[in-house]
GROMACS .gro file of C-alpha atoms in nm:
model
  264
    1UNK     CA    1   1.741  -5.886  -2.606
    2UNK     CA    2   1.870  -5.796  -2.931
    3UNK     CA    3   1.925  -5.371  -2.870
    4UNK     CA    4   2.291  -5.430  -2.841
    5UNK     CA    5   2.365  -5.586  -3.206
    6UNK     CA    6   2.376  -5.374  -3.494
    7UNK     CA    7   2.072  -5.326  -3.642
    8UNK     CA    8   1.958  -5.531  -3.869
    9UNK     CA    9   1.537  -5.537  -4.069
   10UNK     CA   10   1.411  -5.711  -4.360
   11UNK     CA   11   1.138  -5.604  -4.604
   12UNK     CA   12   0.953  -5.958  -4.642
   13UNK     CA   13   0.689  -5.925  -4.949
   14UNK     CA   14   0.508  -6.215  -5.098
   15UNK     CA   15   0.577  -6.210  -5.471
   16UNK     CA   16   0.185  -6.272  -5.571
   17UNK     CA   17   0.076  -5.907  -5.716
   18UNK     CA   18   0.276  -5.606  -5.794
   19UNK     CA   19   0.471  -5.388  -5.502
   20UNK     CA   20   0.204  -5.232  -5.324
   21UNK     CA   21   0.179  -4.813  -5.209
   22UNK     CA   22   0.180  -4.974  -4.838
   23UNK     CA   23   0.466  -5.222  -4.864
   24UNK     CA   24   0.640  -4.996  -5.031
   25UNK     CA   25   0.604  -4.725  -4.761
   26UNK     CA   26   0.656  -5.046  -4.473
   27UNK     CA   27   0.990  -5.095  -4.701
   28UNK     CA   28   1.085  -4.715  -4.657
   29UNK     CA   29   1.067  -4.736  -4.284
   30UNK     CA   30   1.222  -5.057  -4.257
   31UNK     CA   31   1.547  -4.927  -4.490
   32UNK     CA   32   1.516  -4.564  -4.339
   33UNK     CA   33   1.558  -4.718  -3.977
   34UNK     CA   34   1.892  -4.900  -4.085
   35UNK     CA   35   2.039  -4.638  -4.239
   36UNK     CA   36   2.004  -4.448  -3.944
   37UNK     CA   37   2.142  -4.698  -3.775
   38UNK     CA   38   2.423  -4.777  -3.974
   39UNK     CA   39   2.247  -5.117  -3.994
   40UNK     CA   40   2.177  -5.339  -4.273
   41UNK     CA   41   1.835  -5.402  -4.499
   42UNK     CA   42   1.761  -5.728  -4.601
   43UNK     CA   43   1.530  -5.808  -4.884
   44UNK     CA   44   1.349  -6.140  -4.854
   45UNK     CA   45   1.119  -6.286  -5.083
   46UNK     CA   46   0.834  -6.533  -4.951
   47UNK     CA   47   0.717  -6.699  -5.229
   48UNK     CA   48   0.650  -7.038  -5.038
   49UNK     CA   49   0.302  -7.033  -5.217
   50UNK     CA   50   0.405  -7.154  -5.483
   51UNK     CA   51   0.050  -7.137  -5.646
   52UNK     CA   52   0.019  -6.716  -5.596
   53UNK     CA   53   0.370  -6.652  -5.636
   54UNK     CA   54   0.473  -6.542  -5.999
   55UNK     CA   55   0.849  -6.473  -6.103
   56UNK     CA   56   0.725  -6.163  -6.289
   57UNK     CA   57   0.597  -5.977  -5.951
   58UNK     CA   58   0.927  -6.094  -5.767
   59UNK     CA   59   1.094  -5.864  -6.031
   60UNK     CA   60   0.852  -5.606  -5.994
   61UNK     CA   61   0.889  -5.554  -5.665
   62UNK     CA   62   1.289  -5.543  -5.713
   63UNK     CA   63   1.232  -5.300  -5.985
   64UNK     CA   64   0.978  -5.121  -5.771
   65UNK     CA   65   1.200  -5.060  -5.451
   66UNK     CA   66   1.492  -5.016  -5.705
   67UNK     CA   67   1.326  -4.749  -5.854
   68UNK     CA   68   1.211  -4.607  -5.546
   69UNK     CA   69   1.601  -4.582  -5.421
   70UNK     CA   70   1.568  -4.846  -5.164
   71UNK     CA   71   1.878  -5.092  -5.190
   72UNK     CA   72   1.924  -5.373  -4.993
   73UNK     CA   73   2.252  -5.519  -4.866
   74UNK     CA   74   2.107  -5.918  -4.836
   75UNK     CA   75   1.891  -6.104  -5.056
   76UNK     CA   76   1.718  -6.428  -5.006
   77UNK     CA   77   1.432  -6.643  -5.211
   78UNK     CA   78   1.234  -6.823  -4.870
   79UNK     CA   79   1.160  -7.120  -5.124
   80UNK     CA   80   1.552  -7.188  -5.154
   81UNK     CA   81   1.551  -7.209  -4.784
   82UNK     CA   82   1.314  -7.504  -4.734
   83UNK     CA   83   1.581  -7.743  -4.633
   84UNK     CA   84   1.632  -7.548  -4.320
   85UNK     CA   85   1.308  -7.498  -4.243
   86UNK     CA   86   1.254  -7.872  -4.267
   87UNK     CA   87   1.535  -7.937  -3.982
   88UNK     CA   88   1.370  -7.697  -3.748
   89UNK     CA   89   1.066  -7.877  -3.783
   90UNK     CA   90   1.194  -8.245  -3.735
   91UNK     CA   91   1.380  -8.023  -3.402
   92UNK     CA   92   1.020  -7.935  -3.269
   93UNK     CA   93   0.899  -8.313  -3.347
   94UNK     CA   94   1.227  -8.465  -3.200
   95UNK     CA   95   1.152  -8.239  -2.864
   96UNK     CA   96   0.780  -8.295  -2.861
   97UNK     CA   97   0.693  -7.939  -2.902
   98UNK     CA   98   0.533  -8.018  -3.226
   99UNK     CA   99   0.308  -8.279  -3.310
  100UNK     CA  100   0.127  -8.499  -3.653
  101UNK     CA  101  -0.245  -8.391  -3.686
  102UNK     CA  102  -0.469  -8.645  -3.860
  103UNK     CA  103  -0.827  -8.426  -3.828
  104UNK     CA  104  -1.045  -8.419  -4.117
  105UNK     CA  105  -1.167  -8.070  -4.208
  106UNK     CA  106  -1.531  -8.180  -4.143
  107UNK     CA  107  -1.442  -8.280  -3.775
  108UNK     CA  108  -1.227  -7.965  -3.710
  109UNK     CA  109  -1.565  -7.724  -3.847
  110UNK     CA  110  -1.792  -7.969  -3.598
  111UNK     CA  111  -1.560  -7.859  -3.344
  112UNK     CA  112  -1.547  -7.471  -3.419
  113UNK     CA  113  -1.911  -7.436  -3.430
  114UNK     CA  114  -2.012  -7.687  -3.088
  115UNK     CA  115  -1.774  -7.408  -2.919
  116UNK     CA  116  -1.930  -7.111  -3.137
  117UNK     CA  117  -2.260  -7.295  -2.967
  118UNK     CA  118  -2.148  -7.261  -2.583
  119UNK     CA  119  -2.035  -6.859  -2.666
  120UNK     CA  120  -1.619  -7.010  -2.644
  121UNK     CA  121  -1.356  -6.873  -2.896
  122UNK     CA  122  -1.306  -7.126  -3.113
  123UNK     CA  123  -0.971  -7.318  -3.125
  124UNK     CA  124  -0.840  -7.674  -3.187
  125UNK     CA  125  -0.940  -7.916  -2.941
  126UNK     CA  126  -0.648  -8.099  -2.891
  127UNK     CA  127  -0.802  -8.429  -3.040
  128UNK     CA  128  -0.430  -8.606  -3.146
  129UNK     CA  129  -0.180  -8.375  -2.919
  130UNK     CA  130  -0.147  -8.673  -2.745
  131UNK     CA  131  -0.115  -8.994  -3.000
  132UNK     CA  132   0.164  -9.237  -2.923
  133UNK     CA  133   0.418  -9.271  -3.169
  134UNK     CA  134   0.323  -9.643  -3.268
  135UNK     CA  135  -0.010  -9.478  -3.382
  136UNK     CA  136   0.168  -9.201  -3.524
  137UNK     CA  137   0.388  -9.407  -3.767
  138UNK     CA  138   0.082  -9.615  -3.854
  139UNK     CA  139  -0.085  -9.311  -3.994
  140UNK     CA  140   0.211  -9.149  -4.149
  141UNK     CA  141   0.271  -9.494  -4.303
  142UNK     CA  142  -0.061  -9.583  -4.468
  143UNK     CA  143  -0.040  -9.251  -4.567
  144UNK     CA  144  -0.324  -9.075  -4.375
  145UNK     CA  145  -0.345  -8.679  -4.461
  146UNK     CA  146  -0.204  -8.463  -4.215
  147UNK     CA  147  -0.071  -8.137  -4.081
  148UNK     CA  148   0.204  -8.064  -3.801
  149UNK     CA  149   0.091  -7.814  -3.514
  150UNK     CA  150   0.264  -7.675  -3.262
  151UNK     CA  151   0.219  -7.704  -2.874
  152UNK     CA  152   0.108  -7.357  -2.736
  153UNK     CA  153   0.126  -7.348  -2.361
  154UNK     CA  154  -0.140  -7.114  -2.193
  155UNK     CA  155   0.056  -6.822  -2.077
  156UNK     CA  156   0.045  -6.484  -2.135
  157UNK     CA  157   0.251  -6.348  -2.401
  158UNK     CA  158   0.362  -5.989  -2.377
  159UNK     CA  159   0.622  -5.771  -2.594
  160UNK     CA  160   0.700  -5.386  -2.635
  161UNK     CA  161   0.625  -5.288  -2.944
  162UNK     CA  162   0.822  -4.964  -3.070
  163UNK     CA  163   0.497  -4.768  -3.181
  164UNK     CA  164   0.190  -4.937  -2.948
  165UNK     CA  165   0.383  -4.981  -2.652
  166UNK     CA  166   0.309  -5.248  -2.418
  167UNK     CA  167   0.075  -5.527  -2.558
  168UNK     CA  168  -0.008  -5.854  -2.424
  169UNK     CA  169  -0.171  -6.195  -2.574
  170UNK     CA  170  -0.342  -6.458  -2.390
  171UNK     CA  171  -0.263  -6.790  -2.522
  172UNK     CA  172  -0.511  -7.002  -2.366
  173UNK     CA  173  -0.796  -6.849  -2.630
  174UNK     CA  174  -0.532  -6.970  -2.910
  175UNK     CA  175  -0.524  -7.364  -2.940
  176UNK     CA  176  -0.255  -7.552  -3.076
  177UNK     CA  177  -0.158  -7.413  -3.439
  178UNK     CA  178  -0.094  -7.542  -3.706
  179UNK     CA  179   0.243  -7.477  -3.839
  180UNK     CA  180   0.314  -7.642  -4.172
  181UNK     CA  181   0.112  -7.891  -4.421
  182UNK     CA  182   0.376  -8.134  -4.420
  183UNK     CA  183   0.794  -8.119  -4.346
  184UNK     CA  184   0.871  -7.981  -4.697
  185UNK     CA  185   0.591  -7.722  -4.673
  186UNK     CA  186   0.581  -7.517  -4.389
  187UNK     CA  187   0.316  -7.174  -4.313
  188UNK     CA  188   0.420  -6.840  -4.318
  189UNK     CA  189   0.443  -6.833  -3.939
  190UNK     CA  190   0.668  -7.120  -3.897
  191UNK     CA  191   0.905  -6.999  -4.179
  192UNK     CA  192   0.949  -6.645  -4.089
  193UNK     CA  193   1.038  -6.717  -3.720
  194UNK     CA  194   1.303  -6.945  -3.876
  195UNK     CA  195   1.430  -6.714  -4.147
  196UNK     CA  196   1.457  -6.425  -3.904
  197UNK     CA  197   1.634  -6.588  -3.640
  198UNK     CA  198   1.914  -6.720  -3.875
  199UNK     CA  199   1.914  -6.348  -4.076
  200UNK     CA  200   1.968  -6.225  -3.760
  201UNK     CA  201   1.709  -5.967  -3.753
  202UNK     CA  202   1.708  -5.685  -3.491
  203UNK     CA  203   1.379  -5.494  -3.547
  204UNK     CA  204   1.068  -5.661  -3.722
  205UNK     CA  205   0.870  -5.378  -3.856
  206UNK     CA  206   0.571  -5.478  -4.022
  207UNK     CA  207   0.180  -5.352  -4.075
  208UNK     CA  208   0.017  -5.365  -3.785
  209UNK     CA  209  -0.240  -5.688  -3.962
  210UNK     CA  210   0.056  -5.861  -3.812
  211UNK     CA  211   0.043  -5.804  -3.457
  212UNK     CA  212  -0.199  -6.059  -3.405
  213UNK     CA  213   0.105  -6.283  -3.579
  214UNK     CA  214   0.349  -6.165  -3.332
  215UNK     CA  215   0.272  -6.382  -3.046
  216UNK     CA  216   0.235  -6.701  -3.221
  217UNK     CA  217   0.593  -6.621  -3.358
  218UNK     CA  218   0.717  -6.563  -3.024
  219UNK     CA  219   0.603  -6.912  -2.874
  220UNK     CA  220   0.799  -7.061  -3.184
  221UNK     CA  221   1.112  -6.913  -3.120
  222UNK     CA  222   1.071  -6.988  -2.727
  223UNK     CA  223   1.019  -7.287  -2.809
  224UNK     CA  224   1.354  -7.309  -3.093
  225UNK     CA  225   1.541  -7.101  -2.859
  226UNK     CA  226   1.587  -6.792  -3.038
  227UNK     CA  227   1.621  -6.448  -2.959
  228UNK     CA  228   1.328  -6.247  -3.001
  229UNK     CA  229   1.393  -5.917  -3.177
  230UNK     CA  230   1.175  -5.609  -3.120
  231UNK     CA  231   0.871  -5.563  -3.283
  232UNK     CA  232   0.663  -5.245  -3.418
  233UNK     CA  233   0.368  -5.227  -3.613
  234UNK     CA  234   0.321  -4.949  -3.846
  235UNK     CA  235  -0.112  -4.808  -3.934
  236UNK     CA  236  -0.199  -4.924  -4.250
  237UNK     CA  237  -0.286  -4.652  -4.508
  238UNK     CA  238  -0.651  -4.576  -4.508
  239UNK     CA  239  -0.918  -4.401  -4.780
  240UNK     CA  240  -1.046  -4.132  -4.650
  241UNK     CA  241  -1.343  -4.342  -4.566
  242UNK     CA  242  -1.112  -4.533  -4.333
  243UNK     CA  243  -1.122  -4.876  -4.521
  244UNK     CA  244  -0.847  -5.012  -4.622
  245UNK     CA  245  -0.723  -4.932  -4.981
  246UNK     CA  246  -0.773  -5.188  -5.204
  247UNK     CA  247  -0.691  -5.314  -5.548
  248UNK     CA  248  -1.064  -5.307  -5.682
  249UNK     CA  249  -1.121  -4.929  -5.617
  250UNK     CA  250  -0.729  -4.768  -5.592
  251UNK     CA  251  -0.462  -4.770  -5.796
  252UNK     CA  252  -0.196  -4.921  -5.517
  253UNK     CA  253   0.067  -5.063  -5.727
  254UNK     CA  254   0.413  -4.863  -5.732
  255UNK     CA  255   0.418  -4.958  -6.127
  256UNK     CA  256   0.106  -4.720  -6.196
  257UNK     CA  257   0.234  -4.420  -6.033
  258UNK     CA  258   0.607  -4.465  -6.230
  259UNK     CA  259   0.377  -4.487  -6.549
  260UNK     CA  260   0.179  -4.210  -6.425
  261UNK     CA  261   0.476  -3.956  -6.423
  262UNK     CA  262   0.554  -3.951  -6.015
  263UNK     CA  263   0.899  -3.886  -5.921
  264UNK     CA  264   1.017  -4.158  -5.654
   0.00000   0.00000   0.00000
């Protein structure tokens, strides 16, 4: 378990809006918890969509937290890191935890709704976990469009988290996931696993929209042989109507309340 190193978080925002009220306050925690720690705060940016992601609300969101007093010790762009990620994957291929997926998106919806049918939670049914390499390297070669999932064993996943306490995940309901588009261009769920593991992060805390992340993360780094670190998942804010806030009816960006005349 990772309690005895020094502590160690990141703030992770994607870089495709302006820095939001609730990342910024996920940010607080995140830098408060180090410093009383005596720990370190790591700023990463994940900007691995590179269709959403804009340089302009990277610096925002530096200027943002800057403003805001929070000052990290470590910074790192998740695009520059895409090398690595790409050797983790070929690791999960060469170990046959991971595996090429050649299903159309026609065949995979025909599949969701037959198990939608028969009252089953949907998932993936498996249809080329088990293709022999020959067949494989036929389809990679003529070029066939693809994705690479990842193995999940049914088992029951469980994890203290730091605010909810004890929670537990069964994987069976999960299928096997799907883990990057291709070996340069790996999902969010792949590439943080990766990128926390070799920041050495202590303490993930995160919005608790993520804690139905947490277990698929888990079975990656199991399966990479990583140390899990703890987890704990903050309550979102809320209107007072209990809905989420959101950009069409609040004013959530950090930037409007700085032009507004709020101290930090």
């Amino acid at each position: 378990m990772t309690s005895t190193k020094k502590v160690k978080v990141r703030f992770a925002p994607s870089p495709t809006g302006p820095l939001h009220l609730g990342s910024a306050r996920t940010a607080l925690f995140n830098w408060v918890f180090a410093k009383a720690n005596k720990g370190k705060f790591v700023l990463r940016v994940e900007d691995t969509d590179t269709e959403r992601s804009k340089p302009e609300f990277e610096e925002d969101i530096k200027e943002g937290l800057s403003w805001l007093g929070l000052t990290w010790d470590e910074y790192y762009k998740q695009s520059e890191r895409s090398g690595i990620h790409k050797e983790y994957l070929e690791k999960l291929l060469g170990e046959g935890k991971a595996y090429y997926c050649f299903c159309k998106k026609d065949e995979l919806e025909a599949q969701r709704q037959a198990m939608l049918t028969q009252g089953l939670a949907p998932k993936y049914a498996g249809t080329c976990r088990n293709l022999s390499e020959e067949e494989t390297g036929k389809r990679l070669d003529k070029g066939d469009p693809h994705v690479l999932r990842f193995k999940v064993a049914e088992m029951k996943i469980e994890f203290k988290d730091m605010i909810r306490g004890n929670i537990s995940f069964d994987t069976s309901i999960m299928g096997d996931m799907v883990v990057a588009r291709d070996l340069d261009n790996p999902l969010y769920n792949f590439a943080v696993v990766v990128d926390d593991a070799l920041n050495e992060i202590t303490h993930v805390i995160r919005g608790e929209d993520h804690i139905s992340n947490t277990p698929r993360q888990i079975l990656i780094m199991n399966a990479l042989g990583f140390d899990v670190p703890i987890f704990g998942h903050l309550p979102l804010i809320l209107n007072p109507d209990k809905s989420k806030l959101s950009k069409r009816k609040n004013p959530t960006s950090i930037a409007y309340y700085q032009r507004m005349g709020f101290f930090p």
